[in-house]
Amino acid sequence: MINMINNNENKGKKLQVILASASPRRKELLMQIGIDYRAVPGTAEEYTTKTEPAEVVQELSYRKAEEVLAGLVRQGEEDCLVIGADTVVSHRGRVMGKPGSEEAACQMLSCLQGSIHQVYTGVTLLVREKGQQSVCHTFYEKTDVSMYPMTEEEIRAYAATGESMDKAGAYAIQGRCAVYIRGICGDYNNVVGLPVGRLYQELKSLGVLECI
Amino acid sequence: MINMINNNENKGKKLQVILASASPRRKELLMQIGIDYRAVPGTAEEYTTKTEPAEVVQELSYRKAEEVLAGLVRQGEEDCLVIGADTVVSHRGRVMGKPGSEEAACQMLSCLQGSIHQVYTGVTLLVREKGQQSVCHTFYEKTDVSMYPMTEEEIRAYAATGESMDKAGAYAIQGRCAVYIRGICGDYNNVVGLPVGRLYQELKSLGVLECI
């Protein structure tokens, strides 16, 4: 189990980990690495002032974390670490979010098949200790993903599984789409939705990890 | 669901898929991609005449598949596709299998932390159609894995989780060890134990895939 602790005045006091996301993949990843958390998804509509994928995901991860922290503080909940994250796919300069329909999913997959694209996940960590200013730390990870060519029939059959619908770029690397992935360069979990390797290293640098 | 079919005389007849392995990770990966299989692990002791990791895993994958197919044929079971696989870790010319003890796991992790190593999985596909010669196809995939530095305390704590014991190189990329993985180059599932992307493409080339 990985615990988070205060490192300021109330040194040693446990920090509650709040995942500002409803994504089942992000929840599974935190469980996989042994972080005990509570999921508190935000409700605000996502909007971004940026165009570069690395900036888009960092801004959106910050907005998600900030909205959720503000809600907690209003309810008097402090001594917490809020994790916000956002993932997009970028292909030849075009940023792809989640497809709005099965048809849109097929179009995205037609672009991605047989080539290399980038997956960006931005993460914001907001550490709030009682009576202190929040500490904010934002970063992103980029992973290159190379896909095998897919026939039209394969694209339609994959989109029909329904796996595409809530995923940036219309595919789940951890699902059926695994058969169309030639390889990646970077963190696999970044493609799933949360770069847990980098996350752990950043938590270590922030000095909030109690033990592994 | 992905089905396998005969493509010779009894064209269209379904082939039974046999996984010649007891590995729970390989079973999960076949389930993930929708292949209906039966696991029939071999019992022969593993031995290799090779020293190069790519040759070691190919030879061992062949021996596993061959032993299991021979058993099936003796029992009159034909019309099947047998999948054998073997995974090793290679670090600076040294091939690592599974650790024999927690102490051996700590030693392996001490070597691997803070550097890049290679994971090789060899796969053999044996297609046996009634009254025909078996068709044999063997290949391997290599993935580079880069690990963050680990402290001695982290190594001991990780080895104490017990995750190391039945894994080549003493770690599970899909488990707690994810926090120590900086990134990979190649197929992630190859590190888990079965390169399902390449496997699917090879099955397609062999002409035994019915549909996706």
Coordinates of C-alpha atoms in Angstrom, one line a residue:
Chain A
M1 CA 0.0 0.0 0.0
I2 CA 1.3 3.5 -0.9
N3 CA 0.2 6.1 1.6
M4 CA 0.5 9.9 1.3
I5 CA 1.5 12.1 4.2
N6 CA 1.7 15.8 5.1
N7 CA 5.3 17.1 5.2
N8 CA 4.6 20.5 6.6
E9 CA 3.3 21.5 10.1
N10 CA 1.3 18.4 10.8
K11 CA 4.1 16.2 9.6
G12 CA 3.1 12.5 9.3
K13 CA -0.7 13.1 9.0
K14 CA -2.2 11.0 6.3
L15 CA -3.4 12.8 3.2
Q16 CA -6.6 11.5 1.5
V17 CA -6.1 10.8 -2.2
I18 CA -8.9 12.1 -4.4
L19 CA -9.0 11.1 -8.0
A20 CA -10.8 13.9 -9.9
S21 CA -12.0 11.5 -12.7
A22 CA -14.8 9.0 -13.4
S23 CA -12.6 6.9 -15.7
P24 CA -12.7 3.2 -14.7
R25 CA -9.2 2.8 -16.2
R26 CA -7.7 5.4 -14.0
K27 CA -9.3 3.9 -11.0
E28 CA -8.0 0.4 -11.9
L29 CA -4.5 1.8 -12.4
L30 CA -4.4 3.5 -8.9
M31 CA -5.6 0.2 -7.4
Q32 CA -3.0 -1.7 -9.4
I33 CA -0.2 0.3 -7.8
G34 CA -1.8 0.1 -4.3
I35 CA -2.9 3.7 -3.8
D36 CA -6.1 4.0 -1.7
Y37 CA -8.2 6.7 -3.2
R38 CA -11.7 8.2 -3.4
A39 CA -13.1 9.1 -6.9
V40 CA -14.8 12.5 -7.0
P41 CA -15.4 13.4 -10.7
G42 CA -15.9 17.1 -11.6
T43 CA -19.0 18.2 -13.3
A44 CA -17.8 21.3 -15.2
E45 CA -17.8 21.1 -19.0
E46 CA -14.3 20.7 -20.4
Y47 CA -12.9 23.6 -22.4
T48 CA -9.4 24.6 -23.4
T49 CA -7.7 27.8 -24.5
K50 CA -4.8 25.8 -26.0
T51 CA -4.1 24.0 -29.2
E52 CA -0.9 22.1 -28.6
P53 CA -1.7 18.6 -27.3
A54 CA 0.8 18.8 -24.4
E55 CA -0.7 22.1 -23.3
V56 CA -4.3 21.0 -23.8
V57 CA -4.0 18.0 -21.5
Q58 CA -2.1 19.9 -18.8
E59 CA -4.7 22.7 -18.8
L60 CA -7.6 20.2 -18.7
S61 CA -6.0 18.2 -15.9
Y62 CA -5.5 21.3 -13.9
R63 CA -9.1 22.4 -14.4
K64 CA -10.4 19.0 -13.3
A65 CA -8.2 18.9 -10.2
E66 CA -8.9 22.5 -9.3
E67 CA -12.7 22.2 -9.6
V68 CA -12.8 19.1 -7.3
L69 CA -10.4 20.6 -4.7
A70 CA -12.6 23.8 -4.5
G71 CA -15.6 21.6 -3.8
L72 CA -13.8 19.7 -1.1
V73 CA -12.5 22.9 0.6
R74 CA -16.1 24.3 0.6
Q75 CA -17.2 21.2 2.5
G76 CA -14.3 21.7 5.0
E77 CA -12.4 18.7 3.7
E78 CA -8.6 19.4 3.7
D79 CA -5.4 17.4 4.1
C80 CA -5.8 15.8 0.7
L81 CA -4.0 15.2 -2.6
V82 CA -6.2 15.7 -5.7
I83 CA -5.2 14.0 -8.9
G84 CA -6.6 15.4 -12.2
A85 CA -5.8 13.8 -15.6
D86 CA -6.7 14.3 -19.2
T87 CA -5.8 12.2 -22.2
V88 CA -5.9 13.0 -26.0
V89 CA -4.6 11.4 -29.2
S90 CA -2.7 13.5 -31.7
H91 CA -2.3 12.3 -35.3
R92 CA -0.5 14.4 -37.9
G93 CA -1.3 17.6 -36.0
R94 CA -4.9 16.8 -35.4
V95 CA -6.0 16.4 -31.7
M96 CA -8.6 13.6 -31.2
G97 CA -10.8 13.3 -28.2
K98 CA -13.6 10.7 -27.7
P99 CA -15.7 9.8 -30.8
G100 CA -19.3 11.1 -30.7
S101 CA -20.7 8.1 -32.6
E102 CA -19.8 4.7 -34.1
E103 CA -19.3 6.4 -37.4
A104 CA -16.9 8.9 -35.9
A105 CA -15.1 6.0 -34.2
C106 CA -14.6 4.4 -37.7
Q107 CA -13.3 7.6 -39.1
M108 CA -10.7 8.0 -36.3
L109 CA -9.6 4.4 -36.7
S110 CA -9.3 4.8 -40.4
C111 CA -6.8 7.7 -39.8
L112 CA -4.9 5.9 -37.1
Q113 CA -4.5 2.4 -38.7
G114 CA -1.2 1.6 -40.4
S115 CA 0.6 4.6 -38.9
I116 CA 2.1 6.1 -35.8
H117 CA 0.3 8.6 -33.5
Q118 CA 1.0 10.2 -30.1
V119 CA -1.0 9.9 -26.9
Y120 CA -0.6 12.7 -24.4
T121 CA -1.8 12.5 -20.8
G122 CA -1.6 15.6 -18.6
V123 CA -1.6 15.2 -14.8
T124 CA -2.1 17.8 -12.1
L125 CA -1.4 17.1 -8.4
L126 CA -2.9 19.5 -5.9
V127 CA -1.7 19.0 -2.4
R128 CA -3.8 20.8 0.2
E129 CA -2.7 20.7 3.8
K130 CA -5.0 22.3 6.5
G131 CA -4.2 26.0 6.9
Q132 CA -1.7 26.0 4.1
Q133 CA -1.7 27.2 0.5
S134 CA -2.3 24.5 -2.0
V135 CA 0.8 23.1 -3.8
C136 CA 0.2 22.6 -7.5
H137 CA 2.3 20.4 -9.8
T138 CA 1.5 19.7 -13.4
F139 CA 3.2 17.5 -15.9
Y140 CA 2.5 15.4 -19.0
E141 CA 3.8 12.2 -20.7
K142 CA 3.8 11.4 -24.4
T143 CA 3.7 7.9 -25.9
D144 CA 4.1 7.0 -29.5
V145 CA 1.8 4.2 -30.7
S146 CA 2.3 2.3 -33.9
M147 CA -0.7 0.5 -35.3
Y148 CA -0.9 -2.4 -37.8
P149 CA -3.0 -1.8 -41.0
M150 CA -6.7 -2.6 -40.4
T151 CA -9.1 -3.5 -43.2
E152 CA -12.5 -1.7 -43.4
E153 CA -14.1 -4.9 -42.1
E154 CA -11.8 -5.0 -39.1
I155 CA -12.5 -1.3 -38.3
R156 CA -16.3 -1.8 -38.5
A157 CA -16.2 -5.0 -36.4
Y158 CA -14.0 -3.3 -33.8
A159 CA -16.2 -0.2 -33.6
A160 CA -19.2 -2.5 -33.2
T161 CA -17.8 -3.9 -30.0
G162 CA -18.6 -0.5 -28.4
E163 CA -15.1 -0.3 -26.9
S164 CA -14.4 2.9 -28.8
M165 CA -17.0 5.2 -27.4
D166 CA -15.5 6.6 -24.2
K167 CA -11.9 6.5 -25.4
A168 CA -9.7 9.2 -26.9
G169 CA -8.8 8.1 -30.4
A170 CA -11.6 5.5 -30.4
Y171 CA -9.6 2.6 -29.1
A172 CA -8.7 0.7 -26.0
I173 CA -5.1 -0.5 -26.0
Q174 CA -5.9 -2.7 -23.0
G175 CA -8.9 -4.2 -24.8
R176 CA -9.6 -5.9 -28.1
C177 CA -7.6 -3.3 -30.0
A178 CA -4.4 -4.9 -28.6
V179 CA -4.3 -7.1 -31.7
Y180 CA -3.8 -4.0 -33.9
I181 CA -1.0 -2.5 -31.9
R182 CA 2.4 -3.1 -33.4
G183 CA 4.3 -1.4 -30.5
I184 CA 4.7 1.7 -28.5
C185 CA 7.5 4.0 -27.3
G186 CA 6.9 5.5 -23.9
D187 CA 4.7 4.5 -21.0
Y188 CA 1.9 2.1 -21.7
N189 CA -0.3 3.3 -18.8
N190 CA -0.1 6.8 -20.3
V191 CA -2.1 5.4 -23.2
V192 CA -4.5 3.7 -20.9
G193 CA -5.0 7.1 -19.2
L194 CA -2.6 7.6 -16.3
P195 CA 1.2 7.4 -16.4
V196 CA 1.6 5.7 -13.0
G197 CA 5.4 5.4 -13.3
R198 CA 5.9 9.2 -13.7
L199 CA 3.1 9.8 -11.2
Y200 CA 4.9 7.8 -8.5
Q201 CA 8.2 9.5 -9.2
E202 CA 6.6 13.0 -9.0
L203 CA 4.9 12.0 -5.7
K204 CA 8.3 10.9 -4.4
S205 CA 9.8 14.3 -5.4
L206 CA 6.9 16.2 -3.7
G207 CA 7.8 14.3 -0.5
V208 CA 4.3 13.1 0.2
L209 CA 4.9 9.3 -0.1
E210 CA 5.0 7.6 3.3
C211 CA 6.3 4.3 2.1
I212 CA 5.8 1.8 -0.7
Chain B
M1 CA -14.9 -13.5 -30.9
I2 CA -12.0 -14.7 -33.1
N3 CA -12.4 -18.2 -34.5
M4 CA -9.8 -20.4 -36.2
I5 CA -10.7 -22.5 -39.2
N6 CA -9.2 -25.2 -41.4
N7 CA -8.2 -23.9 -44.8
N8 CA -7.3 -27.2 -46.4
E9 CA -9.5 -30.2 -47.3
N10 CA -12.2 -29.8 -44.6
K11 CA -12.3 -26.0 -45.3
G12 CA -14.4 -24.1 -42.8
K13 CA -14.1 -26.6 -40.0
K14 CA -13.4 -25.0 -36.7
L15 CA -10.0 -25.5 -35.2
Q16 CA -9.7 -25.8 -31.4
V17 CA -7.2 -23.4 -29.9
I18 CA -4.9 -25.0 -27.3
L19 CA -2.6 -22.8 -25.2
A20 CA 0.4 -24.9 -24.2
S21 CA 1.0 -22.8 -21.0
A22 CA -0.2 -22.6 -17.5
S23 CA 0.6 -18.8 -17.3
P24 CA -2.5 -16.9 -16.0
R25 CA -1.2 -13.8 -17.9
R26 CA -1.2 -15.6 -21.2
K27 CA -4.7 -16.9 -20.5
E28 CA -6.0 -13.4 -19.7
L29 CA -4.4 -12.0 -22.9
L30 CA -6.2 -14.6 -25.1
M31 CA -9.4 -13.8 -23.3
Q32 CA -8.8 -10.1 -23.8
I33 CA -8.6 -10.4 -27.6
G34 CA -11.6 -12.8 -27.7
I35 CA -9.9 -16.1 -28.6
D36 CA -11.7 -19.1 -27.1
Y37 CA -9.0 -21.6 -26.0
R38 CA -8.3 -24.5 -23.8
A39 CA -5.1 -24.5 -21.6
V40 CA -3.1 -27.7 -21.8
P41 CA 0.3 -27.0 -20.1
G42 CA 3.2 -29.4 -20.9
T43 CA 5.0 -31.3 -18.2
A44 CA 8.5 -31.8 -19.7
E45 CA 11.4 -30.0 -18.0
E46 CA 12.5 -26.9 -20.0
Y47 CA 16.0 -27.2 -21.5
T48 CA 17.6 -25.3 -24.3
T49 CA 20.6 -25.8 -26.6
K50 CA 20.8 -22.1 -27.4
T51 CA 22.4 -19.1 -25.7
E52 CA 21.0 -16.1 -27.7
P53 CA 17.8 -14.9 -26.1
A54 CA 15.8 -14.8 -29.4
E55 CA 16.9 -18.4 -30.1
V56 CA 16.3 -19.6 -26.5
V57 CA 12.6 -18.4 -26.5
Q58 CA 11.9 -19.7 -29.9
E59 CA 13.3 -23.1 -29.1
L60 CA 11.5 -23.3 -25.8
S61 CA 8.2 -22.2 -27.4
Y62 CA 8.5 -24.9 -30.0
R63 CA 9.3 -27.6 -27.4
K64 CA 6.2 -26.6 -25.4
A65 CA 3.9 -26.6 -28.4
E66 CA 5.3 -29.8 -29.8
E67 CA 5.0 -31.8 -26.5
V68 CA 1.4 -30.7 -26.1
L69 CA 0.4 -31.4 -29.7
A70 CA 2.0 -34.9 -29.5
G71 CA -0.2 -35.6 -26.4
L72 CA -3.3 -34.5 -28.2
V73 CA -2.6 -36.5 -31.3
R74 CA -2.0 -39.6 -29.1
Q75 CA -5.5 -39.1 -27.7
G76 CA -7.0 -38.7 -31.2
E77 CA -7.6 -35.0 -30.9
E78 CA -6.8 -33.2 -34.2
D79 CA -8.1 -30.1 -36.0
C80 CA -6.4 -27.9 -33.5
L81 CA -4.0 -24.9 -33.3
V82 CA -1.5 -25.2 -30.5
I83 CA 0.2 -22.0 -29.2
G84 CA 3.5 -22.4 -27.3
A85 CA 5.3 -19.4 -25.8
D86 CA 8.3 -18.6 -23.7
T87 CA 9.6 -15.3 -22.2
V88 CA 13.0 -14.3 -20.9
V89 CA 14.6 -11.1 -19.8
S90 CA 18.1 -10.1 -21.2
H91 CA 20.3 -7.6 -19.4
R92 CA 23.7 -6.7 -20.7
G93 CA 24.1 -10.2 -22.3
R94 CA 22.8 -12.1 -19.3
V95 CA 19.6 -14.1 -19.8
M96 CA 17.3 -14.0 -16.7
G97 CA 14.4 -16.5 -16.2
K98 CA 12.3 -16.7 -13.0
P99 CA 14.0 -16.1 -9.7
G100 CA 14.3 -19.1 -7.4
S101 CA 13.9 -17.1 -4.2
E102 CA 13.1 -13.7 -2.8
E103 CA 16.9 -13.0 -2.5
A104 CA 17.4 -13.9 -6.1
A105 CA 14.5 -11.6 -7.0
C106 CA 16.2 -8.7 -5.2
Q107 CA 19.5 -9.4 -7.0
M108 CA 17.7 -9.4 -10.4
L109 CA 15.9 -6.1 -9.6
S110 CA 19.1 -4.5 -8.4
C111 CA 20.6 -5.2 -11.9
L112 CA 17.6 -4.0 -13.8
Q113 CA 16.7 -0.8 -11.9
G114 CA 17.9 2.4 -13.4
S115 CA 18.7 0.9 -16.8
I116 CA 17.3 -0.6 -20.0
H117 CA 16.8 -4.3 -20.6
Q118 CA 15.2 -6.5 -23.3
V119 CA 12.3 -8.8 -23.0
Y120 CA 12.0 -11.6 -25.6
T121 CA 8.9 -13.8 -26.1
G122 CA 9.1 -16.6 -28.6
V123 CA 5.9 -18.1 -30.0
T124 CA 5.3 -21.3 -31.9
L125 CA 2.0 -22.0 -33.7
L126 CA 1.4 -25.6 -34.7
V127 CA -1.7 -26.1 -36.9
R128 CA -2.8 -29.7 -37.1
E129 CA -5.6 -30.6 -39.4
K130 CA -6.9 -34.1 -39.5
G131 CA -5.0 -36.3 -41.9
Q132 CA -2.5 -33.6 -42.7
Q133 CA 1.1 -32.8 -41.8
S134 CA 1.3 -30.3 -39.0
V135 CA 2.2 -26.7 -40.1
C136 CA 4.7 -25.1 -37.8
H137 CA 5.4 -21.4 -37.5
T138 CA 7.8 -19.8 -35.0
F139 CA 8.6 -16.1 -34.3
Y140 CA 9.7 -13.8 -31.5
E141 CA 9.2 -10.2 -30.4
K142 CA 11.7 -8.1 -28.5
T143 CA 10.7 -5.1 -26.3
D144 CA 13.1 -2.7 -24.6
V145 CA 12.1 -1.8 -21.1
S146 CA 13.5 1.2 -19.3
M147 CA 13.3 1.2 -15.5
Y148 CA 13.5 4.1 -13.0
P149 CA 16.2 3.8 -10.3
M150 CA 14.9 1.9 -7.2
T151 CA 16.3 2.2 -3.7
E152 CA 17.3 -0.9 -1.8
E153 CA 14.2 -0.3 0.4
E154 CA 11.9 -0.2 -2.7
I155 CA 13.5 -3.4 -4.1
R156 CA 13.0 -5.3 -0.8
A157 CA 9.4 -4.0 -0.4
Y158 CA 8.6 -5.0 -4.0
A159 CA 10.1 -8.5 -3.7
A160 CA 8.2 -8.9 -0.4
T161 CA 4.9 -8.5 -2.4
G162 CA 5.6 -12.0 -3.9
E163 CA 4.8 -10.7 -7.4
S164 CA 8.4 -11.5 -8.5
M165 CA 8.4 -15.2 -8.0
D166 CA 6.9 -16.7 -11.2
K167 CA 8.0 -13.9 -13.6
A168 CA 11.1 -13.7 -15.8
G169 CA 13.3 -10.9 -14.5
A170 CA 11.4 -10.9 -11.2
Y171 CA 8.8 -8.2 -12.0
A172 CA 5.3 -7.8 -13.3
I173 CA 4.9 -4.8 -15.5
Q174 CA 1.2 -5.2 -15.2
G175 CA 1.3 -5.2 -11.4
R176 CA 2.9 -3.1 -8.7
C177 CA 6.1 -2.8 -10.7
A178 CA 4.4 -0.4 -13.1
V179 CA 5.5 2.5 -10.8
Y180 CA 9.2 1.7 -11.6
I181 CA 8.7 1.5 -15.5
R182 CA 9.9 4.7 -17.2
G183 CA 8.8 3.4 -20.6
I184 CA 9.1 0.7 -23.2
C185 CA 9.8 0.4 -26.9
G186 CA 7.9 -2.5 -28.5
D187 CA 4.9 -4.5 -27.7
Y188 CA 3.7 -4.2 -24.0
N189 CA 2.0 -7.6 -24.1
N190 CA 5.2 -9.1 -25.2
V191 CA 6.5 -8.1 -21.7
V192 CA 3.4 -9.5 -20.0
G193 CA 4.1 -12.9 -21.8
L194 CA 2.3 -13.0 -25.2
P195 CA 2.7 -10.5 -28.1
V196 CA -1.0 -10.6 -29.1
G197 CA -0.6 -8.0 -31.9
R198 CA 2.0 -10.0 -33.7
L199 CA 0.2 -13.3 -32.9
Y200 CA -3.0 -12.0 -34.6
Q201 CA -1.1 -10.8 -37.6
E202 CA 0.6 -14.2 -38.0
L203 CA -2.7 -16.1 -37.6
K204 CA -4.0 -13.8 -40.4
S205 CA -1.1 -14.7 -42.6
L206 CA -1.6 -18.4 -41.9
G207 CA -5.1 -18.0 -43.2
V208 CA -6.7 -19.7 -40.1
L209 CA -8.7 -16.7 -38.9
E210 CA -12.4 -17.0 -39.6
C211 CA -13.4 -13.5 -38.6
I212 CA -12.9 -10.9 -36.0

